[in-house]
Amino acid sequence: MARFIARITVVTPGAGSPETRVLYEPKKKKRKLSRWAKPLERMQRRLLEAQQVFTDELLARNQRSNRKRRNGFLRDGSLNTLRAHRKAFKRLKKL
């Protein structure tokens, strides 16, 4: 197939919603990385994912605290941070 074809999908009419089937999808290229850099890149990716979990969880907890009571993010701030840290650490251990 040509390089500019991203995917070939066949759509067949069906009862209610049409059915789709992918005939061709190009293989994804493998990332080039030297042997010594692989563990470093994996560790960095894990840390970034854990940080993302932390910020998402802290933001959700702050919003929940503010909905519950006035200045809730200040009252529950340390507890929210502790719980978000705990969730991020679990994510870091799991990966």
PDB file of C-alpha atoms in Angstrom:
ATOM      1  CA  MET A   1       0.000   0.000   0.000  1.00  0.00           C
ATOM      2  CA  ALA A   2       1.058   3.571  -0.473  1.00  0.00           C
ATOM      3  CA  ARG A   3       2.581   5.531   2.377  1.00  0.00           C
ATOM      4  CA  PHE A   4      -0.152   8.162   2.326  1.00  0.00           C
ATOM      5  CA  ILE A   5      -2.986   5.669   2.971  1.00  0.00           C
ATOM      6  CA  ALA A   6      -3.675   5.691   6.683  1.00  0.00           C
ATOM      7  CA  ARG A   7      -6.376   3.035   6.873  1.00  0.00           C
ATOM      8  CA  ILE A   8      -8.958   1.249   4.736  1.00  0.00           C
ATOM      9  CA  THR A   9     -12.322   0.765   6.415  1.00  0.00           C
ATOM     10  CA  VAL A  10     -15.329  -1.031   4.924  1.00  0.00           C
ATOM     11  CA  VAL A  11     -18.731   0.188   6.098  1.00  0.00           C
ATOM     12  CA  THR A  12     -21.650  -2.191   5.556  1.00  0.00           C
ATOM     13  CA  PRO A  13     -25.218  -1.090   6.222  1.00  0.00           C
ATOM     14  CA  GLY A  14     -26.903  -3.002   8.984  1.00  0.00           C
ATOM     15  CA  ALA A  15     -30.057  -2.912  11.050  1.00  0.00           C
ATOM     16  CA  GLY A  16     -29.892   0.216  13.186  1.00  0.00           C
ATOM     17  CA  SER A  17     -26.244   1.208  12.933  1.00  0.00           C
ATOM     18  CA  PRO A  18     -23.745   0.425  10.171  1.00  0.00           C
ATOM     19  CA  GLU A  19     -21.004  -2.133  10.810  1.00  0.00           C
ATOM     20  CA  THR A  20     -17.384  -1.203  10.198  1.00  0.00           C
ATOM     21  CA  ARG A  21     -14.407  -3.446   9.508  1.00  0.00           C
ATOM     22  CA  VAL A  22     -10.791  -2.343   9.078  1.00  0.00           C
ATOM     23  CA  LEU A  23      -9.115  -4.021   6.106  1.00  0.00           C
ATOM     24  CA  TYR A  24      -5.722  -2.334   6.238  1.00  0.00           C
ATOM     25  CA  GLU A  25      -3.878  -0.425   8.922  1.00  0.00           C
ATOM     26  CA  PRO A  26      -0.149   0.253   8.632  1.00  0.00           C
ATOM     27  CA  LYS A  27       2.222  -1.076  11.261  1.00  0.00           C
ATOM     28  CA  LYS A  28       3.389   1.461  13.779  1.00  0.00           C
ATOM     29  CA  LYS A  29       7.064   2.280  13.712  1.00  0.00           C
ATOM     30  CA  LYS A  30       9.134   1.106  16.633  1.00  0.00           C
ATOM     31  CA  ARG A  31      10.837   3.883  18.560  1.00  0.00           C
ATOM     32  CA  LYS A  32      14.598   3.875  18.280  1.00  0.00           C
ATOM     33  CA  LEU A  33      16.322   4.038  21.627  1.00  0.00           C
ATOM     34  CA  SER A  34      19.718   2.885  22.736  1.00  0.00           C
ATOM     35  CA  ARG A  35      19.951   0.013  25.182  1.00  0.00           C
ATOM     36  CA  TRP A  36      21.309   2.074  28.078  1.00  0.00           C
ATOM     37  CA  ALA A  37      18.609   4.737  27.696  1.00  0.00           C
ATOM     38  CA  LYS A  38      15.600   2.387  27.817  1.00  0.00           C
ATOM     39  CA  PRO A  39      15.436   2.042  31.631  1.00  0.00           C
ATOM     40  CA  LEU A  40      15.920   5.787  32.061  1.00  0.00           C
ATOM     41  CA  GLU A  41      13.124   6.583  29.637  1.00  0.00           C
ATOM     42  CA  ARG A  42      10.811   4.049  31.284  1.00  0.00           C
ATOM     43  CA  MET A  43      11.520   5.488  34.741  1.00  0.00           C
ATOM     44  CA  GLN A  44      10.919   9.030  33.526  1.00  0.00           C
ATOM     45  CA  ARG A  45       7.619   8.004  31.903  1.00  0.00           C
ATOM     46  CA  ARG A  46       6.490   6.333  35.146  1.00  0.00           C
ATOM     47  CA  LEU A  47       7.325   9.419  37.160  1.00  0.00           C
ATOM     48  CA  LEU A  48       5.458  11.659  34.740  1.00  0.00           C
ATOM     49  CA  GLU A  49       2.390   9.414  34.835  1.00  0.00           C
ATOM     50  CA  ALA A  50       2.466   9.413  38.644  1.00  0.00           C
ATOM     51  CA  GLN A  51       2.719  13.215  38.666  1.00  0.00           C
ATOM     52  CA  GLN A  52      -0.227  13.419  36.317  1.00  0.00           C
ATOM     53  CA  VAL A  53      -2.278  11.145  38.597  1.00  0.00           C
ATOM     54  CA  PHE A  54      -1.295  13.339  41.557  1.00  0.00           C
ATOM     55  CA  THR A  55      -2.352  16.598  39.914  1.00  0.00           C
ATOM     56  CA  ASP A  56      -5.620  15.174  38.560  1.00  0.00           C
ATOM     57  CA  GLU A  57      -6.530  13.684  41.927  1.00  0.00           C
ATOM     58  CA  LEU A  58      -5.614  16.836  43.860  1.00  0.00           C
ATOM     59  CA  LEU A  59      -7.631  19.008  41.489  1.00  0.00           C
ATOM     60  CA  ALA A  60     -10.683  16.751  41.817  1.00  0.00           C
ATOM     61  CA  ARG A  61     -10.390  16.673  45.620  1.00  0.00           C
ATOM     62  CA  ASN A  62     -10.010  20.458  45.826  1.00  0.00           C
ATOM     63  CA  GLN A  63     -13.108  20.985  43.706  1.00  0.00           C
ATOM     64  CA  ARG A  64     -15.051  18.475  45.809  1.00  0.00           C
ATOM     65  CA  SER A  65     -13.966  20.223  49.022  1.00  0.00           C
ATOM     66  CA  ASN A  66     -15.035  23.596  47.641  1.00  0.00           C
ATOM     67  CA  ARG A  67     -18.446  22.226  46.703  1.00  0.00           C
ATOM     68  CA  LYS A  68     -18.922  20.805  50.195  1.00  0.00           C
ATOM     69  CA  ARG A  69     -18.181  23.995  52.164  1.00  0.00           C
ATOM     70  CA  ARG A  70     -16.863  27.501  51.930  1.00  0.00           C
ATOM     71  CA  ASN A  71     -13.052  27.686  51.631  1.00  0.00           C
ATOM     72  CA  GLY A  72     -13.052  23.895  51.644  1.00  0.00           C
ATOM     73  CA  PHE A  73      -9.779  23.587  49.780  1.00  0.00           C
ATOM     74  CA  LEU A  74      -8.025  25.417  52.643  1.00  0.00           C
ATOM     75  CA  ARG A  75      -9.657  23.338  55.348  1.00  0.00           C
ATOM     76  CA  ASP A  76      -9.050  19.996  53.630  1.00  0.00           C
ATOM     77  CA  GLY A  77      -5.811  21.007  51.851  1.00  0.00           C
ATOM     78  CA  SER A  78      -3.330  18.875  53.767  1.00  0.00           C
ATOM     79  CA  LEU A  79      -5.620  15.820  53.788  1.00  0.00           C
ATOM     80  CA  ASN A  80      -6.317  16.192  50.059  1.00  0.00           C
ATOM     81  CA  THR A  81      -2.603  16.463  49.319  1.00  0.00           C
ATOM     82  CA  LEU A  82      -1.840  13.409  51.448  1.00  0.00           C
ATOM     83  CA  ARG A  83      -4.480  11.313  49.705  1.00  0.00           C
ATOM     84  CA  ALA A  84      -3.373  12.461  46.244  1.00  0.00           C
ATOM     85  CA  HIS A  85       0.235  11.581  47.136  1.00  0.00           C
ATOM     86  CA  ARG A  86      -0.877   8.143  48.265  1.00  0.00           C
ATOM     87  CA  LYS A  87      -2.756   7.501  45.024  1.00  0.00           C
ATOM     88  CA  ALA A  88       0.199   8.677  42.916  1.00  0.00           C
ATOM     89  CA  PHE A  89       2.591   6.446  44.852  1.00  0.00           C
ATOM     90  CA  LYS A  90       0.314   3.443  44.307  1.00  0.00           C
ATOM     91  CA  ARG A  91       0.345   4.222  40.596  1.00  0.00           C
ATOM     92  CA  LEU A  92       4.130   4.514  40.642  1.00  0.00           C
ATOM     93  CA  LYS A  93       4.472   1.122  42.355  1.00  0.00           C
ATOM     94  CA  LYS A  94       1.969  -0.533  39.998  1.00  0.00           C
ATOM     95  CA  LEU A  95       3.824   0.521  36.853  1.00  0.00           C
TER      96      LEU A  95
END
